[in-house]
Amino acid sequence: LKDSQIMDNEIKELMTPHEKVAHVQLNNPLDHALLVLIKSGYTTIPVLDTEYKVRGQISKAQILDSILGIERIEMERLHDYKVEDVMNGKVPRMNKNETFGKALMLSINHPFVCIEDDDGSFIGLMTRRSILALIHRHLSH
Amino acid sequence: LKDSQIMDNEIKELMTPHEKVAHVQLNNPLDHALLVLIKSGYTTIPVLDTEYKVRGQISKAQILDSILGIERIEMERLHDYKVEDVMNGKVPRMNKNETFGKALMLSINHPFVCIEDDDGSFIGLMTRRSILALIHRHLSH
Ligand SMILES: Nc1ncnc2c1ncn2[C@@H]1O[C@@H]2COP(=O)(O)O[C@H]3[C@@H](O)[C@H](n4cnc5c(N)ncnc54)O[C@@H]3COP(=O)(O)O[C@H]2[C@H]1O
Ligand SMILES: Nc1ncnc2c1ncn2[C@@H]1O[C@@H]2COP(=O)(O)O[C@H]3[C@@H](O)[C@H](n4cnc5c(N)ncnc54)O[C@@H]3COP(=O)(O)O[C@H]2[C@H]1O
């Protein structure tokens, strides 16, 4: 199965381009982040800084866990927290020129991988869905 | 890449067996389901009936969306709803004797697929992670 054809795939062609990726900024209040997450329908989305660099990822579960301590989730308390207070700073990332093999390896344990340009800026998202769809296309020919 | 070796993989060997799968029952109250979801750490889990047949799937987002209508999420209202009132009745499923190719195809659009026995009872979960890990093992040899 050492098929160079599948491994030669361009990361840039498979990824979801950054303009189609729902994301939030480090210093956004949590009520804004929860709204973006609910509207987008995604479980987890990337967190960027003002220079468009990836700084982490945040999920609905993280926002709710952070304030679930009391019986009621008080929506007005959400506004007092920031994304950076709650987000997960570890997020899988790779450079656009790296191999498909690396994207496949990272996707084993991560639903998405952030793709970066040479200057480190965020250019897109490599999802498990696009990797699986490519492999299925190859295997069925 | 038409590699029969990868396609011949036994579904039963790759899947997470049912005793390791976090799940809830149709008639469980929603506060119980939310607790199981938060404790398990999973985004979405299967819903079974009393005969151990898969009836749907439920996520934290669905439980919260169902009562987010008012400003505060009132935990005491969660007890009045049942899993079957909120769950998603469509869940990807396949029989244990079907091919790995079918599991791969279903995993393109679904994070997991429920594996059923010949009598329709739930025997395990095929996750994207185990499919990706297998493909990575094949591609790197
Ligand atoms: N609106 C929609 N339309 C069609 N299918 C949908 C969908 N929302 C979710 N799905 C399906 O459910 C899978 C899991 O979504 P989830 O939001 O948990 O997990 C997602 C989400 O956390 C993130 N993601 C994907 N696309 C994104 C985007 N445009 N912006 C921000 N985050 C994204 O990457 C994870 C993996 O995405 P992937 O596509 O592999 O896998 C997706 C996709 O197969
Ligand atoms: N406790 C943990 N330990 C290690 N890694 C973890 C983990 N929780 C989540 N992950 C990682 O995050 C991915 C997405 O998890 P999620 O809960 O959104 O989505 C999960 C969850 O909805 C469901 N799932 C997986 N295992 C389950 C289980 N034992 N019981 C119930 N549902 C399960 O299948 C989806 C896909 O699972 P998959 O393993 O492909 O992909 C998992 C796995 O790579």
Coordinates of C-alpha atoms and ligand atoms in Angstrom, one line a residue:
Chain A
L1 CA 0.0 0.0 0.0
K2 CA 3.1 2.2 -0.1
D3 CA 1.4 4.2 -2.7
S4 CA 3.3 7.3 -3.6
Q5 CA 0.2 8.6 -5.4
I6 CA -1.7 9.1 -2.1
M7 CA 1.2 10.5 -0.2
D8 CA 2.0 13.1 -2.9
N9 CA -1.3 14.9 -2.4
E10 CA -1.0 18.6 -1.9
I11 CA -2.1 19.6 1.6
K12 CA -3.2 23.0 0.2
E13 CA -5.7 21.4 -2.2
L14 CA -7.3 19.2 0.5
M15 CA -7.6 21.7 3.3
T16 CA -10.7 23.9 4.2
P17 CA -9.4 27.5 3.4
H18 CA -9.2 29.9 6.4
E19 CA -12.1 32.1 5.1
K20 CA -14.4 29.1 5.5
V21 CA -13.2 28.3 9.0
A22 CA -15.3 29.4 12.0
H23 CA -12.8 30.8 14.6
V24 CA -12.6 33.3 17.6
Q25 CA -9.9 35.6 18.9
L26 CA -8.0 35.2 22.2
N27 CA -9.5 38.2 23.9
N28 CA -13.1 37.6 22.8
P29 CA -15.6 37.2 25.7
L30 CA -16.9 33.7 26.3
D31 CA -20.6 34.6 25.5
H32 CA -19.4 35.6 22.0
A33 CA -17.4 32.4 21.6
L34 CA -20.4 30.3 22.6
L35 CA -22.6 32.1 20.1
V36 CA -20.1 31.4 17.3
L37 CA -19.8 27.7 18.3
I38 CA -23.6 27.3 18.4
K39 CA -24.2 29.1 15.1
S40 CA -21.4 27.2 13.3
G41 CA -22.6 23.9 14.6
Y42 CA -19.0 22.7 15.1
T43 CA -17.9 21.0 18.3
T44 CA -14.4 22.7 18.5
I45 CA -13.0 25.7 16.6
P46 CA -9.5 27.3 16.4
V47 CA -8.5 30.4 18.4
L48 CA -6.4 33.0 16.6
D49 CA -4.5 36.1 17.7
T50 CA -4.6 39.5 16.1
E51 CA -1.7 38.5 13.7
Y52 CA -3.8 35.5 12.5
K53 CA -1.6 33.0 14.3
V54 CA -3.2 29.9 15.8
R55 CA -3.1 30.0 19.6
G56 CA -5.3 27.2 20.7
Q57 CA -8.8 25.7 20.2
I58 CA -12.1 26.0 22.1
S59 CA -15.2 23.9 22.4
K60 CA -18.8 24.2 23.8
A61 CA -17.9 21.6 26.4
Q62 CA -15.0 23.7 27.7
I63 CA -17.1 26.8 28.0
L64 CA -19.8 25.0 29.8
D65 CA -17.5 23.0 32.1
S66 CA -15.8 26.3 33.1
I67 CA -18.9 27.6 34.8
L68 CA -21.0 24.5 35.4
G69 CA -19.8 24.6 39.0
I70 CA -23.0 26.3 40.1
E71 CA -26.5 24.8 39.6
R72 CA -27.5 27.3 37.0
I73 CA -25.4 28.5 34.1
E74 CA -25.6 32.2 34.4
M75 CA -25.4 33.6 30.9
E76 CA -24.4 37.0 32.3
R77 CA -21.3 35.5 33.9
L78 CA -20.1 34.3 30.5
H79 CA -19.4 37.9 29.4
D80 CA -16.8 38.3 32.3
Y81 CA -14.5 35.5 31.0
K82 CA -12.3 35.6 27.9
V83 CA -11.5 32.8 25.4
E84 CA -7.9 32.7 26.5
D85 CA -9.0 31.9 30.2
V86 CA -10.7 28.7 29.1
M87 CA -9.3 27.5 25.8
N88 CA -6.9 24.5 25.3
G89 CA -3.5 25.9 24.3
K90 CA -2.5 22.6 22.6
V91 CA -3.7 22.4 19.1
P92 CA -2.3 20.1 16.3
R93 CA -0.6 22.2 13.5
M94 CA 1.7 21.7 10.5
N95 CA 3.2 23.7 7.7
K96 CA 1.5 23.7 4.2
N97 CA 4.7 22.1 2.6
E98 CA 4.7 19.1 4.9
T99 CA 3.6 15.7 3.6
F100 CA 0.1 14.1 3.5
G101 CA 1.6 11.3 5.6
K102 CA 2.1 13.8 8.5
A103 CA -1.5 15.1 8.1
L104 CA -2.7 11.4 8.3
M105 CA -0.6 10.7 11.3
L106 CA -1.8 13.8 13.2
S107 CA -5.5 13.1 12.3
I108 CA -5.4 9.7 14.1
N109 CA -5.8 11.5 17.4
H110 CA -7.1 14.9 16.3
P111 CA -10.4 15.7 14.5
F112 CA -8.6 18.6 12.7
V113 CA -5.1 19.9 12.1
C114 CA -4.3 23.7 11.6
I115 CA -2.3 24.4 8.4
E116 CA 0.2 27.3 8.6
D117 CA 2.1 29.3 6.1
D118 CA 5.9 29.7 6.2
D119 CA 5.5 32.9 8.4
G120 CA 3.3 30.9 10.8
S121 CA 0.0 32.5 9.8
F122 CA -3.1 30.3 9.7
I123 CA -4.2 29.4 6.1
G124 CA -6.6 26.5 6.6
L125 CA -7.9 23.4 8.4
M126 CA -7.2 19.8 7.5
T127 CA -10.2 17.7 8.7
R128 CA -10.5 14.0 9.2
R129 CA -13.4 14.1 6.7
S130 CA -11.2 15.3 3.8
I131 CA -8.5 12.7 4.6
L132 CA -11.0 9.9 4.8
A133 CA -12.7 11.0 1.6
L134 CA -9.4 11.0 -0.3
I135 CA -8.4 7.6 1.0
H136 CA -11.8 6.2 0.0
R137 CA -11.4 7.7 -3.5
H138 CA -8.1 5.9 -3.8
L139 CA -9.2 2.6 -2.5
S140 CA -12.2 2.3 -4.7
H141 CA -10.3 2.8 -8.0
Chain B
L1 CA -4.0 1.4 -4.0
K2 CA -6.6 -1.4 -4.6
D3 CA -5.0 -3.2 -1.7
S4 CA -7.0 -6.2 -0.7
Q5 CA -5.0 -6.5 2.4
I6 CA -6.5 -3.3 3.9
M7 CA -10.0 -4.1 2.7
D8 CA -9.9 -7.6 4.3
N9 CA -9.7 -6.3 7.8
E10 CA -12.1 -7.7 10.2
I11 CA -14.6 -5.1 11.5
K12 CA -14.9 -7.0 14.8
E13 CA -11.1 -6.7 15.5
L14 CA -11.0 -2.9 14.8
M15 CA -14.1 -1.8 16.7
T16 CA -14.4 -0.6 20.3
P17 CA -16.4 -3.4 22.0
H18 CA -19.8 -2.4 23.5
E19 CA -18.7 -2.8 27.1
K20 CA -16.3 0.1 26.6
V21 CA -18.8 2.3 24.9
A22 CA -20.5 5.1 27.0
H23 CA -24.2 5.0 26.1
V24 CA -27.7 5.9 27.5
Q25 CA -31.2 4.4 27.2
L26 CA -34.2 5.9 25.4
N27 CA -36.2 6.6 28.5
N28 CA -33.3 8.1 30.7
P29 CA -33.9 11.6 31.9
L30 CA -31.8 14.3 30.3
D31 CA -29.9 15.3 33.5
H32 CA -28.6 11.7 33.6
A33 CA -27.6 11.8 30.0
L34 CA -25.8 15.1 30.4
L35 CA -23.9 13.6 33.4
V36 CA -22.8 10.5 31.4
L37 CA -21.7 12.8 28.5
I38 CA -19.7 15.1 30.7
K39 CA -18.1 12.2 32.7
S40 CA -17.2 10.2 29.5
G41 CA -15.7 13.3 27.8
Y42 CA -17.3 12.3 24.5
T43 CA -19.1 14.7 22.2
T44 CA -21.8 12.3 21.1
I45 CA -22.8 8.8 22.4
P46 CA -25.2 6.1 21.2
V47 CA -28.8 5.6 22.6
L48 CA -29.9 2.0 23.1
D49 CA -33.3 0.5 24.0
T50 CA -34.0 -2.2 26.6
E51 CA -33.2 -4.9 24.0
Y52 CA -29.7 -3.4 23.4
K53 CA -30.7 -2.2 19.9
V54 CA -29.3 1.2 18.7
R55 CA -32.1 3.8 18.5
G56 CA -30.1 7.0 17.9
Q57 CA -27.3 9.2 19.2
I58 CA -27.2 12.2 21.6
S59 CA -24.7 15.0 22.2
K60 CA -24.1 17.7 24.9
A61 CA -25.0 20.3 22.2
Q62 CA -28.4 18.7 21.6
I63 CA -29.3 18.7 25.3
L64 CA -28.2 22.3 25.8
D65 CA -29.9 23.5 22.6
S66 CA -33.2 21.9 23.7
I67 CA -33.5 24.2 26.7
L68 CA -31.2 27.1 25.8
G69 CA -34.3 29.1 24.8
I70 CA -34.4 30.9 28.2
E71 CA -31.5 32.9 29.6
R72 CA -30.6 30.4 32.3
I73 CA -30.2 26.7 31.8
E74 CA -32.3 25.4 34.6
M75 CA -30.8 22.2 35.7
E76 CA -34.1 21.1 37.4
R77 CA -35.9 21.2 34.1
L78 CA -33.5 18.7 32.6
H79 CA -35.0 16.0 34.7
D80 CA -38.5 16.5 33.1
Y81 CA -37.2 15.6 29.6
K82 CA -36.3 12.2 28.3
V83 CA -33.4 11.2 26.0
E84 CA -35.9 10.1 23.3
D85 CA -37.4 13.7 23.2
V86 CA -34.1 15.3 22.2
M87 CA -31.9 12.6 20.5
N88 CA -31.1 12.3 16.8
G89 CA -32.9 9.2 15.5
K90 CA -30.5 8.9 12.5
V91 CA -27.3 7.1 13.4
P92 CA -24.9 5.3 11.0
R93 CA -24.9 1.6 11.5
M94 CA -23.6 -1.6 9.8
N95 CA -23.5 -5.4 10.3
K96 CA -20.3 -7.0 11.7
N97 CA -19.9 -9.1 8.6
E98 CA -19.9 -6.2 6.2
T99 CA -16.6 -4.9 4.6
F100 CA -14.0 -2.5 5.9
G101 CA -14.7 -0.5 2.7
K102 CA -18.3 0.1 3.9
A103 CA -16.9 1.3 7.3
L104 CA -14.5 3.6 5.6
M105 CA -17.2 5.1 3.4
L106 CA -19.6 5.7 6.3
S107 CA -16.8 7.3 8.4
I108 CA -16.3 10.0 5.8
N109 CA -19.4 11.8 7.1
H110 CA -19.7 10.3 10.6
P111 CA -17.3 10.3 13.5
F112 CA -18.4 6.8 14.5
V113 CA -20.5 3.9 13.1
C114 CA -22.5 1.5 15.3
I115 CA -21.7 -2.2 14.6
E116 CA -24.6 -4.7 14.9
D117 CA -24.9 -8.4 15.3
D118 CA -27.1 -10.5 12.9
D119 CA -30.0 -10.2 15.3
G120 CA -29.6 -6.4 15.2
S121 CA -28.1 -6.0 18.7
F122 CA -25.3 -3.4 19.4
I123 CA -21.9 -5.1 19.6
G124 CA -19.4 -2.1 19.2
L125 CA -18.4 1.2 17.8
M126 CA -16.2 1.8 14.7
T127 CA -14.4 5.1 15.2
R128 CA -12.7 7.4 12.7
R129 CA -9.6 7.1 14.9
S130 CA -9.3 3.3 14.5
I131 CA -9.8 3.5 10.7
L132 CA -7.2 6.3 10.4
A133 CA -4.7 4.4 12.6
L134 CA -5.1 1.2 10.4
I135 CA -4.6 3.2 7.2
H136 CA -1.5 4.9 8.7
R137 CA -0.1 1.5 9.7
H138 CA -0.6 0.2 6.1
L139 CA 0.8 3.3 4.4
S140 CA 3.9 3.4 6.4
H141 CA 5.1 -0.2 5.7
Ligands
LIG1 N1 -22.0 21.8 9.0 C1 -21.6 20.5 8.7 N2 -21.8 20.1 7.5 C2 -21.4 18.8 7.1 N3 -20.8 17.9 8.0 C3 -20.6 18.4 9.2 C4 -21.0 19.6 9.7 N4 -20.7 19.8 11.0 C5 -20.1 18.6 11.3 N5 -20.1 17.7 10.3 C6 -19.6 16.4 10.3 O1 -19.4 16.0 11.6 C7 -18.0 15.8 11.8 C8 -17.6 16.2 13.2 O2 -17.8 17.6 13.4 P1 -17.3 18.3 14.7 O3 -17.9 19.7 14.7 O4 -17.5 17.4 15.9 O5 -15.7 18.5 14.5 C9 -15.2 19.3 13.5 C10 -14.9 20.7 13.9 O6 -14.5 20.7 15.3 C11 -13.8 21.2 13.0 N6 -14.2 21.8 11.8 C12 -14.5 21.3 10.6 N7 -14.8 22.2 9.7 C13 -14.7 23.4 10.3 C14 -14.9 24.8 9.9 N8 -15.3 25.1 8.7 N9 -14.7 25.8 10.8 C15 -14.4 25.5 12.1 N10 -14.1 24.2 12.5 C16 -14.3 23.2 11.7 O7 -13.1 20.0 12.6 C17 -13.8 18.8 13.1 C18 -13.7 17.7 12.1 O8 -14.5 18.0 11.0 P2 -14.9 16.9 9.9 O9 -15.4 17.7 8.7 O10 -13.7 16.0 9.7 O11 -16.0 16.0 10.5 C19 -17.3 16.6 10.7 C20 -18.3 16.3 9.6 O12 -18.1 15.0 9.0
LIG2 N1 -11.0 9.9 26.3 C1 -10.4 10.0 25.1 N2 -9.2 9.4 25.0 C2 -8.5 9.5 23.8 N3 -8.9 10.2 22.7 C3 -10.1 10.8 22.8 C4 -10.9 10.8 24.0 N4 -12.0 11.5 23.8 C5 -11.9 12.0 22.5 N5 -10.7 11.6 22.0 C6 -10.2 11.9 20.6 O1 -11.0 13.0 20.1 C7 -11.8 12.5 19.0 C8 -13.1 13.1 18.9 O2 -13.9 12.7 20.1 P1 -15.4 13.0 20.2 O3 -15.9 12.7 21.6 O4 -15.7 14.3 19.6 O5 -16.1 11.9 19.2 C9 -16.1 10.5 19.5 C10 -17.4 10.1 20.3 O6 -18.5 10.8 19.9 C11 -17.5 8.6 19.9 N6 -16.8 7.7 20.8 C12 -15.6 7.2 20.7 N7 -15.3 6.3 21.6 C13 -16.4 6.2 22.4 C14 -16.8 5.4 23.5 N8 -15.9 4.6 24.1 N9 -18.0 5.5 24.0 C15 -18.9 6.4 23.4 N10 -18.6 7.2 22.3 C16 -17.4 7.1 21.8 O7 -16.9 8.5 18.6 C17 -16.4 9.8 18.2 C18 -15.1 9.5 17.4 O8 -14.1 9.0 18.2 P2 -12.6 8.9 17.8 O9 -11.9 7.9 18.7 O10 -12.5 8.6 16.3 O11 -12.0 10.3 17.9 C19 -11.8 10.9 19.2 C20 -10.4 10.7 19.7 O12 -9.4 10.8 18.7

